[in-house]
Coordinates of C-alpha atoms in Angstrom, one line a residue:
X144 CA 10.9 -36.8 57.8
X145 CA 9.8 -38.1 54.6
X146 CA 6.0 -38.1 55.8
X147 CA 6.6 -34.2 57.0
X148 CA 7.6 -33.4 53.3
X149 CA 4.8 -35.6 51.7
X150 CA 2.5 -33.8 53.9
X151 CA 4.0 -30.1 53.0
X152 CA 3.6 -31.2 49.3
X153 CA -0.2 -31.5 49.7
X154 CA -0.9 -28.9 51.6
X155 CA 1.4 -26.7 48.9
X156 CA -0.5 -28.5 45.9
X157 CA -3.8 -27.8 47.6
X158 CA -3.0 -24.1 48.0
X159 CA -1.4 -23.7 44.5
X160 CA -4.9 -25.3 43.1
X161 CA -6.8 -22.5 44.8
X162 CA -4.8 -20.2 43.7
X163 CA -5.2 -21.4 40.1
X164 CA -8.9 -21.2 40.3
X165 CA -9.0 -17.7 42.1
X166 CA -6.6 -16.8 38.8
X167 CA -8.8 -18.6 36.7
X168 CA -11.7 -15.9 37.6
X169 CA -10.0 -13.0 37.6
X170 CA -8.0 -12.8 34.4
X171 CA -8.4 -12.8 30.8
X172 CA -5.9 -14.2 28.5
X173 CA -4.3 -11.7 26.5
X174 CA -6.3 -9.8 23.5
X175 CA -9.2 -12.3 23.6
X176 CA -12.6 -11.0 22.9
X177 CA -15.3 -13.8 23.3
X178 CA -17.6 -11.2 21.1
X179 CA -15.2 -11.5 17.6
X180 CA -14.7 -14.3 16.2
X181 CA -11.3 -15.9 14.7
X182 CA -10.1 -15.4 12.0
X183 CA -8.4 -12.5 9.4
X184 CA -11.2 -9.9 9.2
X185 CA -10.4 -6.3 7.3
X186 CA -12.4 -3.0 6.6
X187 CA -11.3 -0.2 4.5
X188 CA -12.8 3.6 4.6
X189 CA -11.5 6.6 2.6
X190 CA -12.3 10.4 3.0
X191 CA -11.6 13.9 1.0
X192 CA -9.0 16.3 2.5
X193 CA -8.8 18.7 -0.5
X194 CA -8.9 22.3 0.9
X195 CA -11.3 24.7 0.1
X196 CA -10.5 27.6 -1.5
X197 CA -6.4 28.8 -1.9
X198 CA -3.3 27.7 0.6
X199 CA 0.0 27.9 0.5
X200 CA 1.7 24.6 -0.9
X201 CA 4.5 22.6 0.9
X202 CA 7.8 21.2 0.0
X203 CA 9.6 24.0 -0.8
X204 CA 11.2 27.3 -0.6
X205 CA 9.1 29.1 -2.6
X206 CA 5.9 30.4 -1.6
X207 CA 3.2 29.2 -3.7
X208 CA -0.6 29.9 -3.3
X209 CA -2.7 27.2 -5.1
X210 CA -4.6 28.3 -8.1
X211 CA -6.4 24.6 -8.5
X212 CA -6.7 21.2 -7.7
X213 CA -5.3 18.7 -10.1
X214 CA -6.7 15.6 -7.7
X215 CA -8.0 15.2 -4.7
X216 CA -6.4 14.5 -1.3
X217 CA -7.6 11.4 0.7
X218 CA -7.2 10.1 4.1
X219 CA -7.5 6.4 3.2
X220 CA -7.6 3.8 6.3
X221 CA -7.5 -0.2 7.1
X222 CA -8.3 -1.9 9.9
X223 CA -7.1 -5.4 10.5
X224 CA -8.1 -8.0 13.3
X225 CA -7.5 -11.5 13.8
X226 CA -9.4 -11.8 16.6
X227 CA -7.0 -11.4 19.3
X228 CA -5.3 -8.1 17.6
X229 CA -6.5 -5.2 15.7
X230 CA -4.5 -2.5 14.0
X231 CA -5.2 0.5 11.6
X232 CA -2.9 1.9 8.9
X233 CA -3.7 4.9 7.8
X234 CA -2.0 6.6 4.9
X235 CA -2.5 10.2 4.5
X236 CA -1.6 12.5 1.3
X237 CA 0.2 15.1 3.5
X238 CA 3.8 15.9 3.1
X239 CA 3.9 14.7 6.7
X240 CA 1.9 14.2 10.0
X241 CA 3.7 15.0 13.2
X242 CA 3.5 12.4 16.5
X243 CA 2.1 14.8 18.8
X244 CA -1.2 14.4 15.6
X245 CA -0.9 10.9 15.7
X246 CA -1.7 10.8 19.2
X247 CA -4.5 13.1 19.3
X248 CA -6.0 11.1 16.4
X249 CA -5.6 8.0 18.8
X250 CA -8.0 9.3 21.0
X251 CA -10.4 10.6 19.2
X252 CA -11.1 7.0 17.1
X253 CA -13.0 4.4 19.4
X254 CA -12.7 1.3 17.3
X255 CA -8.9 0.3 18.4
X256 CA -6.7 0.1 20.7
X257 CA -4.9 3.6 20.7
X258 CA -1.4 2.2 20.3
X259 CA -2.1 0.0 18.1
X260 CA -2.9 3.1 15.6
X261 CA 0.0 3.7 13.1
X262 CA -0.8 6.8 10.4
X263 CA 1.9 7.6 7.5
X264 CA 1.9 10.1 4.9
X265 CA 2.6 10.1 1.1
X266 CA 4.3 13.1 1.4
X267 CA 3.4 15.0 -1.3
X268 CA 4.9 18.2 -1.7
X269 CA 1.7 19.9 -3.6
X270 CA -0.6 19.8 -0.1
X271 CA -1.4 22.5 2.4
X272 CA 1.4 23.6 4.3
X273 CA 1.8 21.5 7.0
X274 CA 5.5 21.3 7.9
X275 CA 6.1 24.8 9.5
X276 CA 9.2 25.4 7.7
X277 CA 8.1 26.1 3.8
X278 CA 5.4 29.1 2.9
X279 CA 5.5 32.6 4.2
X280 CA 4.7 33.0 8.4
X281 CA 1.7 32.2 8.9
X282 CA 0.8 29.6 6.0
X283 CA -0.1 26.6 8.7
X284 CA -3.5 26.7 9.0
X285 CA -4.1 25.2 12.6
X286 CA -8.2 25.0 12.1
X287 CA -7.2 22.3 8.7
X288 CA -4.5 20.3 10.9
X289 CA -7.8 19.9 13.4
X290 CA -10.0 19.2 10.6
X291 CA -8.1 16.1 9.2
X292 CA -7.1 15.1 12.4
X293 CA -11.1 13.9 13.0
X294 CA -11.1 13.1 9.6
X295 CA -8.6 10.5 10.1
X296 CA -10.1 9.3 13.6
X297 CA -13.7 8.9 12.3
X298 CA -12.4 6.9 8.8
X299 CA -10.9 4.8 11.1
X300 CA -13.8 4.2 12.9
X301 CA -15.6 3.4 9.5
X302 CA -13.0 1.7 8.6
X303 CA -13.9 -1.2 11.5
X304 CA -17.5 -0.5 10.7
X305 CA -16.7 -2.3 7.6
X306 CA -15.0 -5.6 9.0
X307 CA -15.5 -8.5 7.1
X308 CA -13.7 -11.7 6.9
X309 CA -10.8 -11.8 4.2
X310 CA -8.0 -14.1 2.6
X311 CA -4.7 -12.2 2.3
X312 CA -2.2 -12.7 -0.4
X313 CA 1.3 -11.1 -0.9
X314 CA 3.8 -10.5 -3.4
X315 CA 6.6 -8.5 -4.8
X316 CA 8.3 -7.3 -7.8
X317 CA 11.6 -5.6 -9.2
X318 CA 11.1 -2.3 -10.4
X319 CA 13.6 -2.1 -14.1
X320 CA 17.2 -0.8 -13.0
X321 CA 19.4 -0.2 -15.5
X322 CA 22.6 0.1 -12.9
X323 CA 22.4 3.8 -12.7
X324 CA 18.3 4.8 -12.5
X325 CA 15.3 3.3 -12.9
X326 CA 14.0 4.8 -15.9
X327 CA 11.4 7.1 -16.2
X328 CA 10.9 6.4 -12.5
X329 CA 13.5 7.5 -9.6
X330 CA 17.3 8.5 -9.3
X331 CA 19.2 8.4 -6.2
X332 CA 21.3 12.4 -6.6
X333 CA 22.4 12.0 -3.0
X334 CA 24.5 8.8 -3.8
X335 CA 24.2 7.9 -7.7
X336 CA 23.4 4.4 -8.6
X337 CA 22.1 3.2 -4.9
X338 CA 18.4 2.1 -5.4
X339 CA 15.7 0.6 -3.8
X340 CA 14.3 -1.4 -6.7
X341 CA 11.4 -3.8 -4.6
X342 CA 7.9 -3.4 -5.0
X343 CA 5.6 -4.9 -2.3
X344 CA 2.0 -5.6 -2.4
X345 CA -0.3 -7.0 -0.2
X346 CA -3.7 -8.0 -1.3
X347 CA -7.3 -8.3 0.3
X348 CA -9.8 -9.8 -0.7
X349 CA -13.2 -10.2 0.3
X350 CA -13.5 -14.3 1.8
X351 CA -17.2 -14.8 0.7
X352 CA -17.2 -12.8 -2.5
X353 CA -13.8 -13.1 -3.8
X354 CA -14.1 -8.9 -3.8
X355 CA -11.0 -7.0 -3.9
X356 CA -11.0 -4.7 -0.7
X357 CA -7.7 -3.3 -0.7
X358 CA -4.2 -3.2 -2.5
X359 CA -1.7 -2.4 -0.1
X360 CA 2.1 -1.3 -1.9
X361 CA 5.1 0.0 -0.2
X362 CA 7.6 1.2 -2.4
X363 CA 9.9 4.6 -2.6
X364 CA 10.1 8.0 -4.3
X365 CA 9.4 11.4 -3.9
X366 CA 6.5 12.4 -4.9
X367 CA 7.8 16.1 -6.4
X368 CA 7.2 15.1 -10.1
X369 CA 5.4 18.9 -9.8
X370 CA 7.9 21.4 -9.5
X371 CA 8.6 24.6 -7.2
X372 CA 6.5 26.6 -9.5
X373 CA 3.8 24.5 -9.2
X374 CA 0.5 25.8 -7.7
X375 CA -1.7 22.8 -8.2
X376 CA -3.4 21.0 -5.3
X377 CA -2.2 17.3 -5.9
X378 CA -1.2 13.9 -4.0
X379 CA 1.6 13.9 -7.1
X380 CA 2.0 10.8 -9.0
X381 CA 0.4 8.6 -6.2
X382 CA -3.1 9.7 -7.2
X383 CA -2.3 8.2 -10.7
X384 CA -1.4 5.2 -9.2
X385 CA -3.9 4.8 -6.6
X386 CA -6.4 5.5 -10.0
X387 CA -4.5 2.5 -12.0
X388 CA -4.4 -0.2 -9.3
X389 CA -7.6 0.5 -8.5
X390 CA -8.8 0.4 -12.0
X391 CA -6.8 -3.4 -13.0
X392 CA -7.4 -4.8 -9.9
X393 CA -10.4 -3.3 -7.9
X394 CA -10.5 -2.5 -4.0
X395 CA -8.9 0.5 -2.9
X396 CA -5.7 1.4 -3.3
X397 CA -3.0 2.6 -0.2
X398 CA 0.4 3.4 -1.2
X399 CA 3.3 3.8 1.7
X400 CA 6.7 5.3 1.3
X401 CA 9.6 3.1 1.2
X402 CA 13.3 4.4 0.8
X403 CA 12.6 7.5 -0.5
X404 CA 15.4 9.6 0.8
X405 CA 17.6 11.1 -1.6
X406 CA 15.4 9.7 -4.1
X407 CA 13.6 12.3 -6.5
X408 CA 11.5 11.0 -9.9
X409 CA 12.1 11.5 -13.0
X410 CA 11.3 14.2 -14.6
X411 CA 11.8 16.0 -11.6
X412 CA 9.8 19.2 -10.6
X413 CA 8.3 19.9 -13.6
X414 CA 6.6 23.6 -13.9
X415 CA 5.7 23.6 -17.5
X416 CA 1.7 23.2 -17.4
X417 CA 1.7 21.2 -20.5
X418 CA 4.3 19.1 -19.3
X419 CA 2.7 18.1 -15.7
X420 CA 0.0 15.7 -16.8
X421 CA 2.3 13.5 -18.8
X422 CA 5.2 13.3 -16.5
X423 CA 3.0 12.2 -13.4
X424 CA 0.9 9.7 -16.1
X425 CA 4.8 8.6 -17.1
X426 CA 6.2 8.2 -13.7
X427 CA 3.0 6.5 -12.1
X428 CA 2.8 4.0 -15.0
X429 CA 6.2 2.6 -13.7
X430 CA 5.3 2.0 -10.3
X431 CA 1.7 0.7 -11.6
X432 CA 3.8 -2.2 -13.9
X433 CA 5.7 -3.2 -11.2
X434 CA 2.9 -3.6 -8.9
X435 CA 0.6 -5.3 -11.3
X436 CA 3.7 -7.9 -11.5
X437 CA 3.5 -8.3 -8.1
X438 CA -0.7 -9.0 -8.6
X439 CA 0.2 -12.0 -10.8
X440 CA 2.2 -14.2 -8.1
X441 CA 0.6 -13.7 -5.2
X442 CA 1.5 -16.3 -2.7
X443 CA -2.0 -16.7 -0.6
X444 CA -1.7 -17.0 3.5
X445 CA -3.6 -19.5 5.4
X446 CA -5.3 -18.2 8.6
X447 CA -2.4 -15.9 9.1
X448 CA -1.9 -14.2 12.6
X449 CA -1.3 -10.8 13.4
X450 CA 0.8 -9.2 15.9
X451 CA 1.8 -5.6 17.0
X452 CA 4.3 -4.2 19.2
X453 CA 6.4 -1.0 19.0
X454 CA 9.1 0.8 21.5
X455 CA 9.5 4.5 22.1
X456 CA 12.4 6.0 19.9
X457 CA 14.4 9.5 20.7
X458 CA 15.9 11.3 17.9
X459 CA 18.6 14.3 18.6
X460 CA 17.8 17.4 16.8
X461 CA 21.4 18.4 16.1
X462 CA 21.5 19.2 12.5
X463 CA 20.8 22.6 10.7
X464 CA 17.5 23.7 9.0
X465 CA 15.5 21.7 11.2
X466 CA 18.1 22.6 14.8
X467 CA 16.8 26.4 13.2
X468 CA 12.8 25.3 12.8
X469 CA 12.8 24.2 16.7
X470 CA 14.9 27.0 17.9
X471 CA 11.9 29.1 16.4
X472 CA 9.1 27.4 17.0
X473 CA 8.0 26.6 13.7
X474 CA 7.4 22.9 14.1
X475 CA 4.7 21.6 16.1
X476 CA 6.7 19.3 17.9
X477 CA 7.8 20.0 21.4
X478 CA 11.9 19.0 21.5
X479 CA 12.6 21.3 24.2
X480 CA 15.2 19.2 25.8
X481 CA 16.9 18.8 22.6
X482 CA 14.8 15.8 21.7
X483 CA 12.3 14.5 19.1
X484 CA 10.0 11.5 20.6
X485 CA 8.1 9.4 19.0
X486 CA 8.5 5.8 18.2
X487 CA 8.7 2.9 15.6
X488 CA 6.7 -0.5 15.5
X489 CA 6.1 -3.9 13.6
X490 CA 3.5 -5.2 12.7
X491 CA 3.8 -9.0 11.1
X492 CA 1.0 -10.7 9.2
X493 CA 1.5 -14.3 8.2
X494 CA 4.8 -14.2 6.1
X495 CA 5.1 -10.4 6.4
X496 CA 6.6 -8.4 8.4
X497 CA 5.7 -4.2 8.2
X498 CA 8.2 -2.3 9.9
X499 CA 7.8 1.6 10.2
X500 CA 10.0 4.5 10.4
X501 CA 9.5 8.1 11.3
X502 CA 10.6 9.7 8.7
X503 CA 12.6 9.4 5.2
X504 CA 14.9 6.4 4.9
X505 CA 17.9 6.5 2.2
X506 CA 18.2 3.2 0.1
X507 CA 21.0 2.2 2.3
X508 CA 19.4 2.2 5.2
X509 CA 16.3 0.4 4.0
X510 CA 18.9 -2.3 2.6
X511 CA 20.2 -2.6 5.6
X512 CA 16.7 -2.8 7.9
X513 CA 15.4 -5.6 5.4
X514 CA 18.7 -7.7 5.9
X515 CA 17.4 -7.6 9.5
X516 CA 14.0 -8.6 8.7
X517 CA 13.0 -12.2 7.8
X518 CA 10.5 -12.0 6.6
X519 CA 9.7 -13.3 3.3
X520 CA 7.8 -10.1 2.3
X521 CA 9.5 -7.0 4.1
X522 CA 7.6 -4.1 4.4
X523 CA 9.3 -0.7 5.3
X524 CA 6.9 1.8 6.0
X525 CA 8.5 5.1 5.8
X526 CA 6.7 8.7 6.7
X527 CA 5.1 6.9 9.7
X528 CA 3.9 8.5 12.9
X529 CA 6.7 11.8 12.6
X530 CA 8.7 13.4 10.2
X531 CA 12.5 13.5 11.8
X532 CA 13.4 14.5 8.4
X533 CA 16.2 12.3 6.1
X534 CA 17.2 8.9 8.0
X535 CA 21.1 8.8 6.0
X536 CA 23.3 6.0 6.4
X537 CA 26.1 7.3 9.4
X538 CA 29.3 5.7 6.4
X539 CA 28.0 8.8 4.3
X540 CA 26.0 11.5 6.4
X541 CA 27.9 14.8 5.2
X542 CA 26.9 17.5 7.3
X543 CA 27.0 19.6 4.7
X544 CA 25.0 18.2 3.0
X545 CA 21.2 19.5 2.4
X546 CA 19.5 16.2 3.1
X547 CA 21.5 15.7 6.3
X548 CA 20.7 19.4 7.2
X549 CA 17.3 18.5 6.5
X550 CA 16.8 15.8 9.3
X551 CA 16.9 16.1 12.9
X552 CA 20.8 14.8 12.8
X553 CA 23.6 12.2 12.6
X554 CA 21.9 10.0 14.7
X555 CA 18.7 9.5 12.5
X556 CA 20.4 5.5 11.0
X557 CA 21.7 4.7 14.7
X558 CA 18.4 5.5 16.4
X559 CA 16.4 3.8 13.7
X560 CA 18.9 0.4 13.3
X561 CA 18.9 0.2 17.2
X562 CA 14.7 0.3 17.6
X563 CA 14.1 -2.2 14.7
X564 CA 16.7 -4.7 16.3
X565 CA 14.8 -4.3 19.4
X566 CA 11.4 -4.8 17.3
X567 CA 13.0 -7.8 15.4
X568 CA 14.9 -9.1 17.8
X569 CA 18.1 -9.2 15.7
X570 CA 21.7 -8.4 16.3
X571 CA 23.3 -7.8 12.8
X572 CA 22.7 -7.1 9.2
X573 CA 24.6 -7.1 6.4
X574 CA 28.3 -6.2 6.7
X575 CA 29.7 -2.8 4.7
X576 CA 30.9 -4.5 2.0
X577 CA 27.8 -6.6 1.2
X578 CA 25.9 -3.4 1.9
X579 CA 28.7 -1.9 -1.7
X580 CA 27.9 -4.7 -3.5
X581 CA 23.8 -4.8 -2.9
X582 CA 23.6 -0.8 -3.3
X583 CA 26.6 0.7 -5.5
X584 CA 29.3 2.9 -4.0
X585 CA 28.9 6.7 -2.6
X586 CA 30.2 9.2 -5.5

């Protein structure tokens, strides 16, 4: 019996060895690429998406043709590979860049994988129309959604053109809260005294020439320092602070949104001309302090790795405005069974972690991701691959209330909190009463 069994053993052994060898031939490990070699590499490519001659201007009810352009508007792109994974993040000074876009811009790029593509927006409300639902009928020009769309695809491409090795550095920063505001900065109107006050910042930095290459911040506020009556072309007070960062500490500059949901600046929509220049300059000079902070304790990573993944994410258009916009076919988003598609992802490098969100987190949502994240430095990357409108916290969604009619619905925080504990593997954050004590309380 026991000679049977010995015998069986070998023979198993020797077919399991053939096996492994047949296996051995056929596949590829995961993401390997015998052609790049290890190691943090990075590329970074920028392009002009100023339009020519008059449009109508986003953001709000009024219709506004432009009559100049205060700065220009830029696609700006990164590519990052580590050898076994490569991803792009692309910011965009658009008020906001709809997921069917995204994934036309995924296929038109050749450098990476098409997933692996994640493309955010400032959202600037002094752009070209773009959301469907501001601007008389009409005002979306279809021929300039084409046009950046292969701009974005083909700076992405230069982007990887420009792939050379790089030492990556983070840090992060408080922007100055005074319990209520942060002056001269942001305001939360929506639920007074609940703020998002962290700066981010990622640095990269050229690994032979100690060259900057890019400054990468996350932090929240609408960019509608320019008012209603406004008809400049402008990226709002983002293009002062890409101009500032860039300045102090070289490279260029991306910005991504953070919790900027019921968040406006202040001053906010300023239409006195005389007044415009010196409100952005004021507002921008906040953010640019804080960053700058940030620069000066930069904790370095050694050969950090880089991962991606992302799930699919399903948003119920239920509320208002935008229930109205679908019903009439003014978005370019197809929710016919009631539906918005799209999806979230997270991307970690070394002791970061960047997780994004389709649309316009409120501070208390964005307190309440990070608790889930741990991440020493936690990016939330808001305005990224869709616009689903306001993401407000379910404990004070009022549907009543503008900001929730502006979003696809009630289940904007649910969706959102259930996708990034599915991204982060996590099963709680912090409780309600921690969230009080952290944010304020709803007035």
């Amino acid at each position: 019996m026991e000679e049977a069994w010995e015998s069986r053993a070998l023979d198993m052994r020797e077919a399991a060895r053939a096996a492994s060898r047949k296996l051995r031939a056929e596949l590829l490990m995961p993401g390997s690429r015998a052609d790049v070699p290890a190691g943090m590499r990075a590329g970074v490519a920028t392009a002009d998406i100023t339009p020519e001659g008059p449009v109508y201007l986003d953001g709000y009810w009024s219709d506004r043709l432009s009559t100049r352009v205060n700065d220009r508007l830029q696609v700006k792109a990164m590519v990052i590979d580590d050898g076994y994974t490569r991803v792009a993040l692309v910011v965009v000074d658009l008020i906001a860049y709809f997921y069917l876009w995204v994934e036309r811009v995924r296929s038109l790029q050749t450098s990476v994988s098409p997933q692996n593509v994640v493309i955010c927006t400032t959202h600037t409300h002094s752009c070209p129309c773009i959301l469907g639902m501001f601007g008389p009928p009409g005002a979306v020009d279809q021929a300039y959604v084409d046009r950046v769309g292969e701009t974005i695809a083909k700076t992405i491409d230069k982007a990887a053109d420009q792939l050379v090795p790089v030492k990556i550095g983070f840090g992060t920063a408080k922007l100055p809260f005074d319990g209520v505001e942060i002056p001269s900065f942001a305001r939360n109107w929506h639920n007074p005294g609940v703020m998002d006050t962290d700066v981010l910042l990622m640095r990269v930095v050229d690994d032979a020439s100690d060259k900057a290459i890019a400054n990468v911040v996350n932090l929240g506020n609408h960019p509608d320092v320019l008012g209603d009556q406004s008809t400049l072309v402008s990226a709002d007070f983002f293009a002062y602070v890409y101009d500032d960062i860039t300045r102090e500490l070289g490279g260029e500059t991306l910005v991504f949104q953070r919790a900027l949901g019921g968040v406006e600046p202040i001053p906010q929509g300023v239409n006195e001309p005389d007044a415009m220049e010196p409100a952005l300059r004021a507002v921008a000079g906040v953010a640019t302090s804080a960053v700058l902070r940030a620069a000066g304790a930069l904790e370095w990573c050694v050969r950090p790795r880089l991962t991606y993944r992302r799930v699919p994410t399903a948003f119920p258009v239920t509320s208002g405005e935008v229930l109205k916009a679908h019903a009439l076919g003014l978005l370019p988003v197809d929710a016919a069974d009631g539906v918005q598609h799209n999806e979230m992802c997270l991307i970690e490098i070394g002791a970061a972690q960047f997780l994004t969100v389709p649309g316009e987190p409120h501070p208390e949502v964005v307190s309440k991701l990070t608790s889930m994240m741990p991440a020493k430095y936690p990016f939330v990357v808001a305005m990224a691959n869709d616009e689903i409108g306001y993401v407000v916290a379910q404990e004070i969604f009022n549907r009543a209330g503008i900001q929730e009619l502006l979003s696809a619905g009630s289940d904007n925080e649910r969706v959102v909190l259930s996708a990034a504990r599915t991204l982060l593997g996590v099963d709680s954050l912090v409780t309600p009463v921690e969230l009080q004590r952290l944010c304020g309380t709803h007035k």
